[in-house]
Amino acid sequence: MNEKLATQSVQASFDAVAGLYERFAEITEGCYTAWLKSILGAGGQNAVDLGCGSGQFTGILADRFEQVLAVDISTVRLEIARRKHKHANITYSHRDIREVTSERDGHFDLVLSVTALHHVPDVYTALQRVRDLVTKGGTVVVIDVVTHTPFWATGSGLGFRIWRRGRAAYGAVQAFRKGYGLSDALLMTRLRRHPSWLALAEHARPLPRPEFHHIYGEVFPGARFVDDLDASVCAMVWSPLWSTSASQAQ
């Protein structure tokens, strides 16, 4: 499958599960919110949310930055975001996050991406583009999925299907443990067993945690990593000023 068809396939898959994923994100990504707010502080002039989805974090940015650009590949998820977060200072844009460039969109005080970059084929090149978007005194914040699939469940065979069914059951249990009701527990199961969700999971490219640290550390010298937000993700915070400090320390 060529890159254009692959992108269209990802868009179609996200469109198909947009409604289910909106609630799933509220349940599973809420643990990032307090940490993210502590990183953002008072905010600044402008920010970009790369892979904004239904806007769970876009609204937080809009409360702290004068202008926010929110980009997503899914038209359906963008419509949900527009409906839920009608801030006048948000500009929603339907496009691949790799199409956001400093030449077209300028530079930002904050560049944010939450659980989006593992869907990009060439993450190293994508990260370089992300780095180029931030102002000299700005901040890049990335939270992304890391590998937590056992070796026997890789690919698309029986092992993969068994693993995904187990993950669906685990998601339902976790929803109960967090105090959510039966409907939300069933939703977690429905999403994780949805053919479009399985297609996204099969073709995603999450990095192992050590490789995440290595690759992100190469592109963002002096980056700070957070490994305890959730077992399935890794977070990174970086400012161009830290690269200067790191090189001077050497």
Tab-separated table of C-alpha atoms in Angstrom:
chain	number	residue	atom	x	y	z
A	1	MET	CA	0.000	0.000	0.000
A	2	ASN	CA	1.459	3.381	-1.025
A	3	GLU	CA	1.616	6.299	1.392
A	4	LYS	CA	-1.440	8.104	0.000
A	5	LEU	CA	-3.632	5.009	0.260
A	6	ALA	CA	-2.257	4.277	3.730
A	7	THR	CA	-3.183	7.794	4.867
A	8	GLN	CA	-6.685	7.437	3.430
A	9	SER	CA	-7.044	4.096	5.207
A	10	VAL	CA	-6.057	5.624	8.563
A	11	GLN	CA	-8.515	8.486	8.035
A	12	ALA	CA	-11.345	6.089	7.180
A	13	SER	CA	-10.580	3.944	10.237
A	14	PHE	CA	-10.566	6.921	12.605
A	15	ASP	CA	-13.768	8.263	11.044
A	16	ALA	CA	-15.447	4.883	11.599
A	17	VAL	CA	-14.668	4.761	15.329
A	18	ALA	CA	-14.797	8.499	16.083
A	19	GLY	CA	-17.855	8.344	18.330
A	20	LEU	CA	-16.589	5.385	20.340
A	21	TYR	CA	-13.095	6.808	20.535
A	22	GLU	CA	-14.319	10.114	21.954
A	23	ARG	CA	-15.556	8.413	25.113
A	24	PHE	CA	-12.596	6.005	25.172
A	25	ALA	CA	-10.209	8.975	25.219
A	26	GLU	CA	-12.120	10.592	28.082
A	27	ILE	CA	-11.764	7.399	30.116
A	28	THR	CA	-8.174	6.479	29.292
A	29	GLU	CA	-6.471	9.844	28.746
A	30	GLY	CA	-7.839	11.719	31.735
A	31	CYS	CA	-4.745	10.689	33.696
A	32	TYR	CA	-2.656	12.938	31.433
A	33	THR	CA	-4.668	16.086	32.103
A	34	ALA	CA	-3.274	17.188	35.475
A	35	TRP	CA	0.294	16.536	34.335
A	36	LEU	CA	-0.224	18.445	31.090
A	37	LYS	CA	-1.704	21.435	32.892
A	38	SER	CA	1.328	21.527	35.187
A	39	ILE	CA	3.610	21.611	32.138
A	40	LEU	CA	1.654	24.320	30.303
A	41	GLY	CA	1.675	26.836	33.134
A	42	ALA	CA	0.275	30.228	32.156
A	43	GLY	CA	0.482	29.514	28.415
A	44	GLY	CA	1.584	31.951	25.729
A	45	GLN	CA	0.792	33.417	22.335
A	46	ASN	CA	0.120	30.370	20.154
A	47	ALA	CA	-0.014	26.581	20.243
A	48	VAL	CA	-0.636	23.677	17.867
A	49	ASP	CA	-2.344	20.393	18.733
A	50	LEU	CA	-1.089	17.738	16.303
A	51	GLY	CA	-3.661	14.958	16.081
A	52	CYS	CA	-6.230	16.791	18.186
A	53	GLY	CA	-8.942	14.121	17.842
A	54	SER	CA	-12.157	15.215	19.519
A	55	GLY	CA	-10.374	18.140	21.181
A	56	GLN	CA	-9.898	16.833	24.702
A	57	PHE	CA	-6.637	18.766	25.075
A	58	THR	CA	-7.371	21.483	22.517
A	59	GLY	CA	-9.792	23.123	24.934
A	60	ILE	CA	-7.108	23.171	27.618
A	61	LEU	CA	-4.737	24.911	25.210
A	62	ALA	CA	-7.405	27.447	24.228
A	63	ASP	CA	-7.738	28.503	27.864
A	64	ARG	CA	-4.022	29.300	28.027
A	65	PHE	CA	-2.916	30.438	24.568
A	66	GLU	CA	-4.137	33.349	22.468
A	67	GLN	CA	-4.350	31.257	19.282
A	68	VAL	CA	-4.568	27.482	18.840
A	69	LEU	CA	-4.253	25.451	15.643
A	70	ALA	CA	-5.905	22.015	15.991
A	71	VAL	CA	-5.077	19.486	13.270
A	72	ASP	CA	-6.469	16.005	12.680
A	73	ILE	CA	-6.743	13.537	9.830
A	74	SER	CA	-10.324	12.555	10.721
A	75	THR	CA	-13.132	14.818	9.535
A	76	VAL	CA	-15.581	13.183	11.943
A	77	ARG	CA	-13.359	13.707	14.978
A	78	LEU	CA	-12.792	17.330	13.971
A	79	GLU	CA	-16.559	17.875	13.824
A	80	ILE	CA	-16.849	16.489	17.353
A	81	ALA	CA	-14.052	18.831	18.479
A	82	ARG	CA	-15.734	21.843	16.855
A	83	ARG	CA	-19.016	21.002	18.554
A	84	LYS	CA	-17.484	20.479	21.999
A	85	HIS	CA	-14.919	23.277	21.953
A	86	LYS	CA	-16.267	26.383	20.271
A	87	HIS	CA	-13.539	28.731	21.459
A	88	ALA	CA	-13.107	31.649	19.077
A	89	ASN	CA	-9.318	31.332	19.308
A	90	ILE	CA	-9.202	27.764	17.906
A	91	THR	CA	-8.618	27.133	14.202
A	92	TYR	CA	-9.476	23.578	13.173
A	93	SER	CA	-7.712	22.097	10.158
A	94	HIS	CA	-8.349	18.792	8.404
A	95	ARG	CA	-4.985	17.438	7.286
A	96	ASP	CA	-2.201	15.009	8.027
A	97	ILE	CA	-0.068	16.250	10.920
A	98	ARG	CA	2.985	15.934	8.651
A	99	GLU	CA	1.522	18.725	6.507
A	100	VAL	CA	1.922	21.236	9.339
A	101	THR	CA	5.110	23.173	8.547
A	102	SER	CA	6.814	26.322	9.777
A	103	GLU	CA	6.710	27.691	6.213
A	104	ARG	CA	2.929	27.357	6.034
A	105	ASP	CA	1.887	27.762	9.655
A	106	GLY	CA	4.726	29.624	11.376
A	107	HIS	CA	6.274	28.770	14.725
A	108	PHE	CA	4.518	28.006	17.994
A	109	ASP	CA	5.163	28.611	21.673
A	110	LEU	CA	3.802	25.125	22.317
A	111	VAL	CA	3.734	22.075	20.063
A	112	LEU	CA	1.580	19.286	21.502
A	113	SER	CA	0.923	15.773	20.254
A	114	VAL	CA	-0.965	13.147	22.263
A	115	THR	CA	-1.095	9.486	21.101
A	116	ALA	CA	-0.794	10.376	17.418
A	117	LEU	CA	2.789	9.962	16.227
A	118	HIS	CA	2.823	6.154	16.457
A	119	HIS	CA	0.485	6.173	13.439
A	120	VAL	CA	3.108	7.958	11.302
A	121	PRO	CA	5.271	5.689	9.079
A	122	ASP	CA	8.607	7.527	9.471
A	123	VAL	CA	8.592	8.810	13.028
A	124	TYR	CA	12.177	10.136	12.913
A	125	THR	CA	11.378	12.460	10.009
A	126	ALA	CA	8.069	13.417	11.620
A	127	LEU	CA	9.843	14.351	14.850
A	128	GLN	CA	12.249	16.595	12.975
A	129	ARG	CA	9.249	18.412	11.497
A	130	VAL	CA	7.730	18.723	14.962
A	131	ARG	CA	10.982	20.205	16.267
A	132	ASP	CA	11.025	22.786	13.481
A	133	LEU	CA	7.606	24.104	14.533
A	134	VAL	CA	8.581	25.391	17.978
A	135	THR	CA	9.861	28.877	18.753
A	136	LYS	CA	13.313	29.244	20.318
A	137	GLY	CA	11.873	29.734	23.786
A	138	GLY	CA	8.900	27.419	23.280
A	139	THR	CA	8.106	23.877	24.382
A	140	VAL	CA	7.369	20.563	22.672
A	141	VAL	CA	5.201	18.103	24.609
A	142	VAL	CA	4.601	14.601	23.253
A	143	ILE	CA	2.675	11.764	24.853
A	144	ASP	CA	2.699	8.644	22.723
A	145	VAL	CA	2.028	4.949	22.872
A	146	VAL	CA	4.978	2.622	23.457
A	147	THR	CA	5.145	-1.083	22.674
A	148	HIS	CA	3.393	-3.287	25.174
A	149	THR	CA	2.380	-6.137	22.855
A	150	PRO	CA	4.069	-9.497	23.546
A	151	PHE	CA	6.199	-10.997	20.774
A	152	TRP	CA	3.706	-13.807	20.155
A	153	ALA	CA	0.932	-11.319	19.307
A	154	THR	CA	2.724	-9.364	16.581
A	155	GLY	CA	1.402	-9.452	13.025
A	156	SER	CA	-2.217	-10.193	12.163
A	157	GLY	CA	-2.571	-13.887	12.966
A	158	LEU	CA	-4.286	-15.836	15.728
A	159	GLY	CA	-1.952	-14.506	18.428
A	160	PHE	CA	-2.800	-10.923	17.504
A	161	ARG	CA	-6.541	-11.620	17.634
A	162	ILE	CA	-6.289	-13.369	21.008
A	163	TRP	CA	-4.214	-10.493	22.408
A	164	ARG	CA	-6.667	-7.860	21.180
A	165	ARG	CA	-9.629	-9.727	22.697
A	166	GLY	CA	-7.743	-9.879	25.969
A	167	ARG	CA	-7.040	-6.153	25.765
A	168	ALA	CA	-10.750	-5.521	25.187
A	169	ALA	CA	-11.617	-7.401	28.364
A	170	TYR	CA	-8.834	-5.617	30.254
A	171	GLY	CA	-10.162	-2.235	29.101
A	172	ALA	CA	-13.605	-3.084	30.444
A	173	VAL	CA	-12.157	-4.111	33.812
A	174	GLN	CA	-10.114	-0.911	33.987
A	175	ALA	CA	-13.206	1.172	33.294
A	176	PHE	CA	-14.946	-0.489	36.241
A	177	ARG	CA	-11.919	0.044	38.476
A	178	LYS	CA	-11.911	3.759	37.646
A	179	GLY	CA	-15.543	4.034	38.700
A	180	TYR	CA	-17.208	4.024	35.284
A	181	GLY	CA	-20.460	2.180	34.688
A	182	LEU	CA	-21.445	-0.862	32.668
A	183	SER	CA	-22.146	1.151	29.501
A	184	ASP	CA	-18.603	2.552	29.490
A	185	ALA	CA	-17.107	-0.868	30.185
A	186	LEU	CA	-19.036	-2.293	27.229
A	187	LEU	CA	-17.947	0.647	25.092
A	188	MET	CA	-14.290	-0.157	25.815
A	189	THR	CA	-14.930	-3.708	24.622
A	190	ARG	CA	-16.823	-2.600	21.517
A	191	LEU	CA	-14.078	-0.204	20.474
A	192	ARG	CA	-11.200	-2.629	20.966
A	193	ARG	CA	-13.056	-5.297	18.951
A	194	HIS	CA	-14.150	-2.927	16.171
A	195	PRO	CA	-12.604	-3.923	12.791
A	196	SER	CA	-11.403	-0.360	12.139
A	197	TRP	CA	-9.750	-0.174	15.566
A	198	LEU	CA	-8.056	-3.527	14.937
A	199	ALA	CA	-6.819	-2.223	11.589
A	200	LEU	CA	-5.342	0.852	13.265
A	201	ALA	CA	-3.692	-1.300	15.929
A	202	GLU	CA	-2.266	-3.704	13.364
A	203	HIS	CA	-0.608	-0.981	11.308
A	204	ALA	CA	0.490	1.304	14.154
A	205	ARG	CA	4.222	1.633	14.825
A	206	PRO	CA	4.733	2.221	18.555
A	207	LEU	CA	8.330	2.184	19.749
A	208	PRO	CA	9.666	0.139	22.650
A	209	ARG	CA	10.211	2.454	25.621
A	210	PRO	CA	14.053	2.364	25.441
A	211	GLU	CA	13.928	3.113	21.702
A	212	PHE	CA	11.462	5.930	22.351
A	213	HIS	CA	13.984	7.501	24.721
A	214	HIS	CA	16.824	6.967	22.237
A	215	ILE	CA	15.144	8.316	19.085
A	216	TYR	CA	13.393	11.223	20.778
A	217	GLY	CA	16.599	12.047	22.634
A	218	GLU	CA	18.493	12.251	19.338
A	219	VAL	CA	15.983	14.642	17.774
A	220	PHE	CA	15.413	16.587	21.007
A	221	PRO	CA	18.745	16.825	22.874
A	222	GLY	CA	18.256	17.396	26.580
A	223	ALA	CA	14.633	16.162	26.499
A	224	ARG	CA	12.963	15.124	29.741
A	225	PHE	CA	11.008	11.870	29.787
A	226	VAL	CA	8.123	10.784	31.986
A	227	ASP	CA	7.471	7.037	32.216
A	228	ASP	CA	4.896	6.775	34.981
A	229	LEU	CA	1.813	8.410	33.441
A	230	ASP	CA	0.560	5.050	32.192
A	231	ALA	CA	2.119	1.673	31.399
A	232	SER	CA	1.291	2.023	27.704
A	233	VAL	CA	2.682	5.524	27.058
A	234	CYS	CA	5.801	7.622	27.377
A	235	ALA	CA	5.843	11.412	27.632
A	236	MET	CA	8.515	13.877	26.576
A	237	VAL	CA	9.024	17.579	27.267
A	238	TRP	CA	11.618	19.638	25.404
A	239	SER	CA	12.651	23.210	24.738
A	240	PRO	CA	15.254	24.354	22.180
A	241	LEU	CA	16.942	26.205	25.033
A	242	TRP	CA	17.709	22.842	26.648
A	243	SER	CA	19.662	21.742	23.573
A	244	THR	CA	21.930	24.765	24.004
A	245	SER	CA	22.403	23.981	27.682
A	246	ALA	CA	23.151	20.322	26.914
A	247	SER	CA	25.787	21.196	24.304
A	248	GLN	CA	27.422	23.729	26.618
A	249	ALA	CA	27.547	21.159	29.423
A	250	GLN	CA	29.489	18.843	27.135
